[in-house]
Amino acid sequence: MKKPNMIADQYFFLYGTAASLREGNTSPIKNVMVLFLGFAMILLILPVTPHLAAQDLTGYQVMEKAVNKSSWDDMTAELTLTLQSARGETRVRKIDFYAKDASADETRMLMRFTAPADVEGTGFLLLEHENAGDERYLYLPALRRVKRIAASGSGGNFMSSDFTYYDIGTPKLDEWNYQRLDNETIDGQACYVLECTPKTDRIREDTGYGKIIRWITTDKFDGIQAVYYDQSMEKKKELQVPEFTELKGVDFASRMIMHDVQIDHTSIMEFANIQVDTGIPEDFFSQRYLQRPR
Amino acid sequence: MQHRPSLTFLLCFVVLLLLTPFPVAAANIGGYVKTFGYVNPNDSLRFERAGSRLQLQFDGNLGSSAAYFAALDFNYDAARASHSPFASRSSGLTVYPVEAYVDLYTSLADFRLGQQFIFWGRTDWVNPTDNINPWDYLHISSEIEDYRIPVLAASGKFYLDPFTVQIAGIPFFEPDKLPVPVDSLVTPANRLRNAQYGVRISSYLGSLDYSLSYYHGYQGTPAIKHIFNGPIPTLYGEYLPVDVWGLDFITTRGAWAFKGESGYFRTQDQNGADPFVENPHIETVLGMDYLPSTDLSLTAQVVHDYSFEYNKDIESLNPMGAPPRQTFSTAVRAQWQVMNYVSYQLIGVYNFHDGDYFALTFLNWDMADGVAATLGGLLFDGPAGSPFGQSAKADQIFLELKVSF
């Protein structure tokens, strides 16, 4: 595993101390004192400098912090999804978005289209289970009924966009391996760089990804950039997150741009009027409310 | 045949809204304009339908625990204006309330009063438990509003976790629309005791969603009977009561969905003695959906119909021909996202007994936000006298342009 720069600096400090001991250019007692002081300084510095503490994080820990940084129980927002094709065609979908952490292993999402007019009222309910298959329900106003639908894996496109259900859902941490690469600076922000690879073929096939490279800021653990590779390790998509909104002290990715480089298609996801912890009742995420007009 | 709850009902609906004690929020107004042309290729390229429709939709809240919705069609069909035997929306200029209802919400239940659609069942296209809204077989198109007829009803859903109990009462009988080769039709009188009603209980077991249902109403197609007023019998059709006990289920596993639906039809010929009335029978649909990719969805179903108290000698007395004891058919659907904004859909039903079939296929292009063009075709074929063979000359090619607002 390659070490990030700051961690390398610490190793350099220790190496320098030990090297001076080996070279024998000071007395043994003085050398021991220097070594002791060196360790003592590290012990003193580490607790009060989170940056330095973070340097010891493994790839898994970085990802864990990025995934688990939010503390709110529920969220509502107005979502605008803009689709742009290579030929310049643009479609704009507006969606009322509701989400809630129902329990430690269940996340619920309800989305209702408000525009364009021909899909207005279409509703989608997603119940994500940590240890079981997801449940998906679709309400089509034209058919006047809620339908439980099969899923083409979490690699299926979300609302015909370049985002997949995996992209918008909460990543299941234990399903991936995380390899730290050299830290990089993106737009002036120091970032951890993680190479994420699926642990099993099933996960690879389910998500459609053979590898994901993620750029996560070292200070706030914001995922600001990612590159997705398909199962044949060809570059598939690029994600940019140019805008975050602070919610209860935690950054939320409120504008995301996903570009599919293979078909030259772009989807922009923008959240507005975001509210958290409004106390959405659990039964709101049900077939009953999925088909209720407003 | 006129729809019973027509403009009069809509006017009553509007007056009711105006008199309501709830603070009426400003209505949201939407709808669509659709231009359509349906050509019958078997008939010298004559237009079966050609015209335009404006649908206006109004919806809004009535306080915090009630809402309303109304959709009103202004339909002009130049092609059918002169030759359709049916009045209503299929001839010339018609104004037609598609839906008009008020919703009432309580903590325990939701109620809907007014003209509405109530669809039951979980399978596709063939639904033994879905008997409330009649079919309009003369207007099969890509949109369900064209081929299902709304009914005036009071319905309610009670949420008693893990059960949902739905009840529905339909005071007036509305038959299916299809050509019936008879001299007259006998329909149930508009009396309270002739009202239709049903109850459906839905719940789940793990990842299995299921429902049990009961419906009391009338068969949508009439029993063909005859009377002798002389040496030649006179044929007439009579809509007879029926009770339907049903069940349905669906469960999903990854890219697969497994579903089924069955209905036991307790008809008026409970001992099989009347060759002119359908025997009690059970219709069952078993099928699966498969999503091999985001762009493709496949559905395949097998349909089985089995008649009880079947006596071939008695059934043979029916001059229309003896129906079989049992039939097998299949219903399939394929949806394919051909490219960005262009999708294709095929729906087909094939009857193994008679070898007759029906297919509806169409290509849909989302030209812009809220603007769509649909090019499709309807195909019927089969032996004369078979369910789809009767419509063998009714094939159609259609083009629709729809702008939603």
XYZ file of C-alpha atoms in Angstrom:
699
model
C 0.000 0.000 0.000
C 1.368 3.382 -0.946
C 1.569 5.830 1.909
C 0.127 9.305 1.792
C 2.578 12.153 2.080
C 1.950 13.102 5.686
C 2.350 9.570 6.891
C 5.572 9.361 4.889
C 6.731 12.486 6.713
C 6.205 10.770 10.075
C 8.137 7.742 8.932
C 10.882 10.067 7.766
C 10.992 11.624 11.240
C 11.372 8.254 12.925
C 13.785 7.012 10.310
C 15.913 10.097 10.764
C 16.040 9.555 14.533
C 16.969 5.911 14.272
C 19.477 6.653 11.558
C 21.269 9.155 13.733
C 21.434 6.490 16.468
C 22.991 4.012 14.081
C 25.525 6.480 12.837
C 26.846 6.815 16.383
C 27.575 10.517 16.173
C 26.036 11.123 19.620
C 26.294 9.293 22.941
C 24.090 6.186 23.476
C 22.184 7.852 26.336
C 21.581 10.942 24.279
C 20.468 8.763 21.418
C 17.982 6.933 23.639
C 16.691 10.264 24.892
C 16.261 11.518 21.341
C 14.381 8.356 20.404
C 12.189 8.625 23.474
C 11.506 12.291 22.798
C 10.664 11.436 19.251
C 8.043 8.901 20.305
C 6.768 11.223 22.981
C 6.314 14.026 20.462
C 4.306 11.735 18.196
C 2.133 10.638 21.065
C 1.560 14.239 22.062
C 0.937 15.526 18.573
C -1.399 12.796 17.289
C -4.404 13.404 19.526
C -4.536 17.127 18.808
C -3.967 17.012 15.078
C -6.724 15.129 13.345
C -4.965 15.543 10.017
C -2.075 13.539 11.241
C -4.381 10.983 12.843
C -6.192 10.586 9.576
C -2.977 9.684 7.830
C -3.150 6.286 9.450
C -6.534 5.521 8.042
C -6.873 2.515 5.853
C -8.831 2.685 2.634
C -11.731 1.001 4.361
C -11.679 3.549 7.180
C -11.642 6.461 4.760
C -14.620 5.048 2.914
C -16.386 4.306 6.180
C -15.978 7.905 7.280
C -17.205 9.162 3.920
C -20.266 6.940 4.010
C -21.186 7.337 7.652
C -20.537 11.031 8.155
C -24.201 12.050 7.967
C -26.179 11.847 11.160
C -29.657 12.883 10.076
C -32.520 10.400 10.140
C -34.533 11.675 7.241
C -34.312 14.096 4.358
C -36.636 15.782 1.891
C -35.574 17.698 -1.192
C -36.580 18.792 -4.642
C -34.471 16.922 -7.117
C -33.814 18.083 -10.647
C -32.407 15.512 -13.018
C -31.109 16.869 -16.304
C -30.216 14.444 -19.062
C -28.023 15.564 -21.952
C -27.261 13.419 -24.964
C -24.302 13.770 -27.305
C -26.631 15.170 -29.962
C -27.616 18.005 -27.691
C -31.019 16.671 -26.670
C -31.918 17.703 -23.142
C -34.604 16.325 -20.853
C -35.382 17.718 -17.427
C -37.087 15.643 -14.725
C -38.211 17.181 -11.454
C -38.751 14.884 -8.517
C -39.901 15.279 -4.927
C -37.426 13.220 -2.947
C -37.869 11.708 0.509
C -35.435 9.431 2.337
C -35.228 7.920 5.799
C -33.001 5.558 7.706
C -35.697 3.291 9.054
C -33.247 1.138 10.975
C -29.614 0.181 11.011
C -30.089 -2.118 8.062
C -32.914 -0.473 6.149
C -33.025 2.735 4.132
C -36.228 3.941 2.550
C -36.617 6.270 -0.403
C -39.749 7.626 -2.014
C -39.624 9.705 -5.167
C -42.487 11.351 -6.982
C -42.139 13.014 -10.387
C -43.520 16.525 -10.642
C -42.303 17.308 -14.175
C -42.446 16.940 -17.125
C -46.196 16.739 -17.436
C -46.309 13.358 -19.132
C -44.663 11.607 -16.189
C -46.071 13.765 -13.391
C -47.369 11.663 -10.532
C -45.160 8.676 -11.282
C -43.867 7.378 -7.981
C -41.037 5.089 -6.994
C -40.538 3.454 -3.612
C -37.232 1.807 -2.771
C -36.692 -0.159 0.421
C -32.994 -0.976 0.689
C -32.069 -3.819 3.010
C -28.535 -4.410 4.193
C -28.935 -8.165 4.498
C -31.689 -8.926 2.021
C -32.838 -8.041 -1.457
C -34.176 -4.569 -2.071
C -37.882 -3.990 -2.568
C -38.963 -1.713 -5.412
C -42.454 -0.456 -6.108
C -43.542 1.665 -9.018
C -46.728 3.685 -9.268
C -47.724 4.672 -12.764
C -50.680 7.085 -12.796
C -51.646 5.839 -16.250
C -52.133 2.325 -14.867
C -53.617 3.511 -11.548
C -51.868 0.856 -9.559
C -48.739 0.170 -7.604
C -46.582 -2.583 -9.010
C -43.844 -4.471 -7.273
C -41.057 -4.608 -9.804
C -38.037 -6.763 -10.395
C -34.641 -5.131 -10.433
C -31.969 -5.507 -13.056
C -29.391 -5.380 -10.277
C -28.161 -2.276 -8.558
C -26.368 -1.491 -11.828
C -29.690 -0.561 -13.385
C -30.061 3.037 -14.445
C -31.920 5.317 -12.077
C -34.802 6.998 -13.908
C -33.091 6.558 -17.302
C -30.143 8.634 -16.141
C -26.433 7.837 -16.064
C -26.691 7.263 -12.335
C -27.355 3.700 -11.279
C -29.241 2.584 -8.199
C -25.868 1.667 -6.751
C -24.582 5.191 -7.382
C -27.440 6.842 -5.525
C -27.776 4.288 -2.759
C -25.719 3.808 0.346
C -22.659 1.697 -0.548
C -22.437 -1.559 1.340
C -18.978 -1.154 2.791
C -18.118 -4.786 3.260
C -18.779 -5.716 -0.346
C -15.679 -3.882 -1.639
C -11.924 -3.815 -1.168
C -10.362 -0.387 -0.730
C -6.804 0.287 -1.809
C -5.194 3.596 -0.917
C -3.393 5.316 -3.805
C -1.223 8.429 -3.599
C -3.071 11.421 -2.255
C -3.884 14.103 -4.783
C -5.036 17.678 -4.734
C -8.184 18.428 -6.706
C -9.176 22.085 -7.120
C -7.065 22.970 -4.096
C -8.538 20.242 -1.912
C -6.301 17.509 -0.540
C -7.866 14.163 -1.303
C -7.434 10.568 -0.420
C -7.571 8.450 -3.515
C -9.170 5.039 -3.174
C -9.236 2.218 -5.633
C -12.393 0.262 -4.873
C -12.805 -3.216 -6.293
C -15.731 -5.594 -5.736
C -14.978 -8.502 -3.443
C -16.956 -11.030 -5.444
C -18.062 -11.658 -9.000
C -21.652 -11.357 -7.851
C -21.093 -7.800 -6.693
C -19.193 -7.010 -9.880
C -22.086 -8.290 -11.985
C -24.737 -6.703 -9.798
C -23.226 -3.222 -9.885
C -21.715 -3.500 -13.334
C -18.460 -2.062 -12.047
C -15.048 -3.719 -12.161
C -13.373 -0.840 -10.365
C -14.112 2.601 -8.986
C -11.512 5.260 -8.232
C -12.762 7.737 -5.648
C -11.341 11.085 -4.568
C -12.360 11.892 -0.974
C -11.269 15.108 0.737
C -8.974 14.638 3.697
C -10.683 17.240 5.866
C -14.400 16.561 5.501
C -14.415 13.190 3.805
C -16.436 14.564 0.897
C -16.426 12.430 -2.222
C -15.764 15.058 -4.861
C -14.820 12.962 -7.839
C -14.981 9.369 -9.057
C -14.189 7.347 -12.132
C -16.115 4.152 -12.804
C -14.815 1.229 -14.828
C -17.036 -1.444 -16.326
C -16.527 -5.162 -15.859
C -14.011 -5.308 -18.678
C -12.073 -2.529 -16.942
C -12.863 0.038 -19.606
C -13.520 3.521 -18.308
C -17.298 3.902 -18.167
C -18.250 7.061 -16.297
C -16.841 10.128 -14.599
C -18.490 11.759 -11.623
C -17.886 15.349 -10.560
C -19.409 16.836 -7.420
C -18.959 20.598 -7.747
C -21.391 21.624 -5.032
C -22.056 20.637 -1.455
C -24.675 21.960 0.949
C -23.960 21.930 4.659
C -26.658 20.165 6.630
C -26.227 20.096 10.397
C -22.502 20.521 10.006
C -22.116 17.793 7.421
C -21.569 18.330 3.707
C -24.171 16.868 1.397
C -23.479 16.446 -2.322
C -26.181 18.718 -3.708
C -24.972 18.835 -7.303
C -23.534 15.849 -9.120
C -22.541 15.505 -12.745
C -22.210 12.009 -14.154
C -20.767 11.653 -17.642
C -20.880 8.337 -19.449
C -17.771 8.487 -21.595
C -18.723 5.417 -23.611
C -21.948 6.858 -25.002
C -21.148 10.522 -24.386
C -24.245 11.111 -22.268
C -24.429 13.308 -19.185
C -26.795 13.441 -16.226
C -26.863 16.267 -13.724
C -28.504 15.685 -10.369
C -29.285 18.779 -8.304
C -30.940 18.920 -4.911
C -32.754 22.056 -3.734
C -34.802 23.008 -0.670
C -33.120 20.276 1.308
C -34.504 19.661 4.764
C -33.338 17.088 7.266
C -34.863 15.559 10.367
C -38.354 16.790 9.657
C -39.754 13.655 11.270
C -41.194 11.896 8.251
C -43.262 9.048 9.667
C -42.160 5.566 8.713
C -45.480 4.672 7.136
C -44.987 7.470 4.636
C -42.674 5.109 2.789
C -45.483 2.795 1.813
C -47.661 1.920 -1.132
C -50.375 4.038 0.437
C -48.451 7.270 0.075
C -46.759 6.232 -3.127
C -50.045 6.522 -4.973
C -51.375 9.550 -3.143
C -51.217 12.514 -5.530
C -49.648 15.044 -3.176
C -74.519 3.027 -25.400
C -74.190 6.071 -23.205
C -72.046 6.125 -20.143
C -74.458 6.676 -17.309
C -72.423 9.146 -15.300
C -71.679 11.706 -17.970
C -71.803 15.468 -17.987
C -74.589 15.570 -15.447
C -72.366 13.811 -13.010
C -69.492 16.155 -13.740
C -71.702 19.180 -13.120
C -72.810 17.687 -9.804
C -69.167 17.110 -8.985
C -68.283 20.737 -9.663
C -71.249 22.002 -7.622
C -70.249 19.696 -4.783
C -66.757 21.126 -4.829
C -68.059 24.681 -4.774
C -70.299 23.910 -1.810
C -67.676 22.059 0.118
C -66.868 23.468 3.553
C -63.167 22.764 3.037
C -60.905 25.607 1.974
C -60.391 24.832 -1.690
C -56.812 25.407 -2.700
C -56.157 26.749 -6.162
C -56.557 23.965 -8.670
C -53.604 22.591 -10.520
C -54.545 22.461 -14.158
C -52.852 20.113 -16.565
C -53.680 17.690 -19.284
C -52.742 16.905 -22.824
C -53.583 17.410 -26.467
C -53.456 14.347 -28.646
C -53.886 14.010 -32.375
C -54.530 10.511 -33.625
C -55.098 8.574 -36.778
C -56.095 4.903 -36.919
C -56.086 3.179 -40.292
C -57.617 -0.216 -41.018
C -55.384 -1.825 -43.668
C -58.071 -4.416 -44.474
C -60.501 -1.780 -45.564
C -58.952 0.195 -48.421
C -56.854 2.225 -46.008
C -59.941 3.797 -44.503
C -59.431 5.776 -41.340
C -61.094 4.033 -38.400
C -60.394 7.019 -36.225
C -58.954 10.405 -37.031
C -59.159 13.391 -34.787
C -57.879 15.143 -31.729
C -58.471 15.077 -28.024
C -57.981 17.723 -25.397
C -57.914 16.384 -21.868
C -58.071 18.895 -19.053
C -57.104 17.719 -15.598
C -57.928 19.543 -12.401
C -56.634 18.553 -9.028
C -56.115 20.168 -5.693
C -56.421 19.803 -1.975
C -59.513 20.363 0.129
C -57.900 21.168 3.415
C -55.357 18.753 4.786
C -57.410 15.586 4.651
C -59.159 15.686 1.316
C -58.362 16.226 -2.333
C -60.081 16.146 -5.670
C -59.249 15.164 -9.218
C -61.130 15.501 -12.474
C -60.126 14.720 -16.034
C -62.391 15.887 -18.800
C -62.012 14.827 -22.431
C -63.017 16.975 -25.369
C -62.792 14.518 -28.182
C -63.343 15.003 -31.873
C -63.223 11.912 -34.060
C -64.132 12.801 -37.605
C -63.790 9.288 -38.969
C -66.196 7.610 -36.579
C -68.737 10.379 -36.535
C -70.945 8.796 -39.141
C -70.686 5.040 -38.843
C -70.179 4.105 -35.208
C -73.146 2.387 -33.577
C -71.921 3.700 -30.258
C -72.582 7.280 -29.251
C -70.446 8.647 -26.421
C -66.835 9.605 -27.077
C -66.391 7.620 -30.242
C -68.547 9.700 -32.542
C -67.995 13.269 -33.616
C -67.466 15.840 -30.924
C -67.963 14.469 -27.454
C -67.253 15.726 -24.002
C -66.456 12.932 -21.650
C -65.507 12.943 -17.969
C -62.792 10.308 -17.679
C -62.474 10.601 -13.941
C -63.974 12.909 -11.360
C -63.615 12.042 -7.717
C -63.016 13.304 -4.226
C -60.502 11.661 -1.904
C -60.935 11.696 1.853
C -57.984 10.774 4.039
C -58.166 9.574 7.617
C -55.494 8.033 9.774
C -56.928 4.576 9.255
C -58.423 4.705 5.783
C -58.619 6.543 2.488
C -61.905 6.927 0.631
C -62.603 7.830 -2.976
C -66.031 8.908 -4.198
C -66.870 9.522 -7.823
C -66.074 8.330 -11.306
C -62.891 6.317 -11.127
C -60.797 3.369 -12.164
C -60.413 0.467 -9.735
C -57.959 -2.084 -11.029
C -57.280 -5.292 -9.153
C -54.744 -8.008 -9.805
C -51.023 -8.310 -10.325
C -50.568 -10.087 -13.642
C -50.298 -8.298 -16.975
C -53.069 -7.814 -19.463
C -55.069 -10.881 -18.361
C -56.476 -10.351 -14.863
C -59.146 -12.775 -13.614
C -59.725 -10.654 -10.494
C -59.998 -7.355 -12.349
C -63.712 -7.146 -13.083
C -64.848 -3.721 -11.949
C -64.003 -1.452 -14.879
C -65.412 -2.691 -18.186
C -63.348 -2.959 -21.351
C -63.813 -0.922 -24.473
C -62.685 -3.401 -27.092
C -63.359 -0.847 -29.819
C -60.649 1.489 -28.594
C -57.631 -0.654 -27.892
C -54.622 1.652 -27.976
C -51.382 2.302 -26.152
C -53.234 4.080 -23.344
C -55.340 2.349 -20.727
C -57.781 5.254 -20.590
C -58.795 4.396 -24.140
C -59.756 0.811 -23.543
C -60.987 0.736 -19.939
C -64.192 2.457 -18.913
C -64.378 4.318 -15.589
C -67.248 3.612 -13.219
C -69.142 5.675 -10.704
C -68.147 4.137 -7.402
C -67.432 4.575 -3.739
C -64.253 2.878 -2.653
C -62.172 2.767 0.481
C -58.882 1.348 1.620
C -58.385 0.493 5.273
C -54.799 0.197 6.413
C -54.624 -2.369 9.183
C -50.974 -3.334 9.045
C -50.061 -5.869 7.776
C -53.384 -5.966 5.983
C -54.946 -3.506 3.563
C -58.660 -3.978 3.072
C -60.190 -2.403 -0.008
C -63.923 -2.152 -0.493
C -65.800 -0.885 -3.508
C -69.429 -0.278 -4.331
C -70.597 0.386 -7.879
C -74.274 1.352 -8.151
C -74.657 1.266 -11.939
C -73.793 -1.521 -14.300
C -71.691 -0.689 -17.325
C -71.004 -3.501 -19.855
C -67.953 -4.114 -21.996
C -68.021 -2.397 -25.361
C -67.837 -4.858 -28.193
C -69.997 -5.853 -31.127
C -72.685 -8.322 -30.014
C -74.617 -10.124 -32.772
C -78.063 -9.911 -31.158
C -81.321 -8.092 -31.742
C -81.587 -6.653 -28.224
C -79.798 -6.486 -24.897
C -81.167 -6.987 -21.406
C -79.275 -5.022 -18.790
C -79.828 -4.999 -15.029
C -82.193 -2.309 -13.806
C -80.655 0.569 -11.882
C -81.736 -0.589 -8.457
C -79.787 -0.701 -5.274
C -80.148 -4.450 -5.072
C -78.456 -4.706 -8.470
C -75.413 -2.805 -7.275
C -71.995 -4.364 -7.674
C -69.556 -4.587 -4.824
C -66.286 -6.154 -3.867
C -63.694 -6.508 -1.181
C -59.981 -7.185 -1.492
C -57.594 -7.974 1.330
C -53.907 -7.501 0.619
C -50.925 -8.374 2.743
C -47.427 -9.796 2.548
C -45.365 -12.701 3.774
C -41.708 -11.765 3.649
C -41.086 -10.729 0.075
C -44.380 -12.179 -1.139
C -47.227 -9.725 -1.719
C -50.634 -11.338 -2.033
C -54.339 -10.541 -2.099
C -57.632 -12.319 -1.649
C -60.709 -10.822 -3.241
C -64.422 -11.206 -3.754
C -66.537 -9.406 -6.319
C -70.259 -9.525 -6.962
C -71.392 -8.007 -10.219
C -72.320 -8.821 -13.774
C -70.506 -10.467 -16.593
C -69.185 -7.842 -18.988
C -70.243 -9.789 -22.047
C -73.833 -10.985 -22.367
C -75.095 -14.526 -22.502
C -76.633 -15.052 -25.938
C -80.169 -16.402 -25.563
C -83.129 -16.772 -27.880
C -86.885 -16.661 -27.779
C -89.383 -18.014 -30.282
C -91.905 -15.433 -31.388
C -92.492 -17.476 -34.500
C -90.693 -20.146 -36.451
C -87.386 -18.213 -36.374
C -85.788 -17.597 -32.982
C -84.896 -14.072 -31.969
C -81.474 -13.680 -30.401
C -80.948 -11.411 -27.443
C -78.164 -10.826 -24.998
C -78.550 -10.790 -21.239
C -76.007 -9.584 -18.721
C -76.062 -12.105 -15.895
C -74.827 -11.873 -12.321
C -71.520 -13.409 -11.378
C -69.525 -13.840 -8.190
C -65.753 -13.970 -8.443
C -63.455 -15.223 -5.692
C -59.896 -14.355 -6.463
C -56.336 -14.462 -5.272
C -53.139 -13.010 -6.626
C -49.505 -12.774 -5.626
C -46.146 -11.445 -6.703
C -42.645 -11.883 -5.400
C -39.335 -10.670 -6.729
C -35.894 -12.147 -6.654
C -33.222 -10.039 -8.262
C -34.041 -9.530 -11.905
C -37.010 -11.881 -11.703
C -40.585 -11.387 -10.594
C -42.936 -14.321 -10.194
C -46.636 -13.628 -10.158
C -49.973 -15.291 -10.401
C -53.650 -14.590 -10.295
C -56.692 -16.807 -10.199
C -60.416 -16.216 -10.165
C -63.271 -18.626 -9.581
C -66.325 -17.393 -11.477
C -69.572 -18.596 -9.961
C -71.967 -18.029 -12.824
C -75.734 -18.450 -13.051
C -75.418 -21.898 -14.597
C -74.173 -23.584 -11.456
C -75.078 -27.128 -12.474
C -74.101 -26.832 -16.118
C -77.668 -27.396 -17.352
C -78.013 -24.249 -19.481
C -75.980 -24.323 -22.706
C -76.519 -20.592 -23.239
C -74.898 -19.504 -19.992
C -71.266 -19.885 -19.044
C -70.520 -22.672 -16.604
C -68.771 -21.939 -13.344
C -65.089 -21.778 -14.210
C -61.709 -20.964 -12.812
C -59.221 -18.830 -14.701
C -55.595 -18.876 -13.612
C -52.606 -16.877 -14.791
C -49.038 -17.747 -13.862
C -46.122 -15.767 -15.134
C -42.815 -14.086 -14.639
C -41.063 -10.842 -15.421
C -37.391 -10.806 -16.277
C -35.143 -7.779 -16.577
C -31.977 -8.959 -18.305
C -30.791 -5.362 -18.493
C -31.949 -1.868 -17.755
C -33.112 -1.519 -21.344
C -35.143 -4.685 -21.645
C -38.109 -6.082 -19.762
C -39.754 -9.392 -20.621
C -42.988 -10.856 -19.329
C -44.367 -14.305 -20.099
C -47.590 -15.741 -18.721
C -49.657 -18.875 -19.134
C -53.413 -18.603 -18.841
C -55.626 -21.586 -18.039
C -59.403 -21.606 -18.006
C -61.299 -24.634 -16.724
C -65.078 -25.086 -16.697
C -66.876 -27.056 -14.004
C -70.081 -29.087 -14.427
C -69.150 -29.537 -18.047
C -71.337 -31.804 -20.181
C -70.436 -31.787 -23.847
C -73.894 -32.962 -24.917
C -75.539 -30.050 -23.157
C -72.993 -27.486 -24.301
C -73.442 -28.651 -27.889
C -77.019 -27.395 -27.809
C -75.687 -23.853 -28.031
C -76.067 -22.783 -31.663
C -72.952 -20.591 -31.281
C -70.941 -23.769 -30.764
C -69.881 -25.721 -27.698
C -67.146 -23.994 -25.722
C -64.245 -26.250 -24.664
C -63.955 -27.570 -21.125
C -60.575 -25.975 -20.769
C -58.312 -23.673 -22.703
C -54.683 -22.701 -22.499
C -53.344 -19.430 -23.777
C -50.309 -17.285 -23.284
C -49.829 -13.580 -22.799
C -46.447 -11.961 -23.365
C -45.038 -8.502 -23.112
C -41.663 -7.104 -24.138
C -40.427 -3.595 -23.487
C -37.186 -2.422 -25.012
C -35.458 0.915 -24.687
C -34.136 1.032 -28.220
C -32.072 4.165 -27.707
C -32.279 7.395 -25.791
C -35.912 8.504 -25.701
C -37.127 5.733 -28.040
C -38.844 2.643 -26.667
C -40.627 -0.298 -28.190
C -43.354 -2.434 -26.668
C -45.070 -5.630 -27.762
C -48.081 -7.182 -26.074
C -49.477 -10.424 -27.387
C -52.094 -12.992 -26.429
C -52.228 -16.389 -28.142
C -54.980 -18.919 -27.575
C -53.736 -22.484 -28.020
C -57.217 -23.971 -28.368
C -58.395 -21.969 -31.354
C -55.034 -20.752 -32.586
C -56.294 -17.184 -32.532
C -54.235 -14.272 -31.337
C -54.071 -10.590 -30.654
C -51.012 -8.342 -30.761
C -50.530 -4.727 -29.866
C -47.184 -3.244 -30.723
C -45.931 0.303 -30.694
C -42.856 2.476 -30.900
C -42.744 5.493 -28.640
C -40.502 8.491 -29.169
C -40.142 11.107 -26.433
C -39.473 13.990 -28.770
C -39.063 16.546 -25.997
C -40.182 17.005 -22.416
C -43.917 16.306 -22.481
C -44.025 15.616 -26.221
C -44.325 12.060 -27.487
C -45.123 10.348 -30.765
C -46.434 6.789 -30.923
C -46.564 4.576 -33.993
C -48.264 1.267 -33.471
C -50.339 -1.537 -34.777
C -53.156 -3.826 -33.692
C -53.374 -7.283 -35.168
C -56.140 -9.848 -34.731
C -56.306 -13.240 -36.388
C -57.746 -16.689 -35.934
C -60.489 -19.005 -37.111
C -63.936 -17.525 -37.633
C -65.877 -17.561 -34.406
C -62.833 -17.655 -32.167
C -62.449 -14.761 -29.691
C -59.834 -12.892 -31.731
C -60.820 -14.399 -35.058
C -64.079 -12.447 -34.823
C -62.019 -9.262 -35.060
C -59.748 -10.505 -37.846
C -60.765 -7.626 -40.083
C -60.254 -5.034 -37.382
C -56.475 -4.709 -37.684
C -55.254 -1.169 -37.278
C -52.153 0.921 -37.746
C -52.097 4.037 -35.640
C -50.104 7.188 -35.152
C -50.497 9.490 -32.175
C -48.842 12.746 -31.271
C -49.309 13.808 -27.675
C -48.330 17.035 -25.970
C -48.725 17.098 -22.196
C -48.880 20.276 -20.179
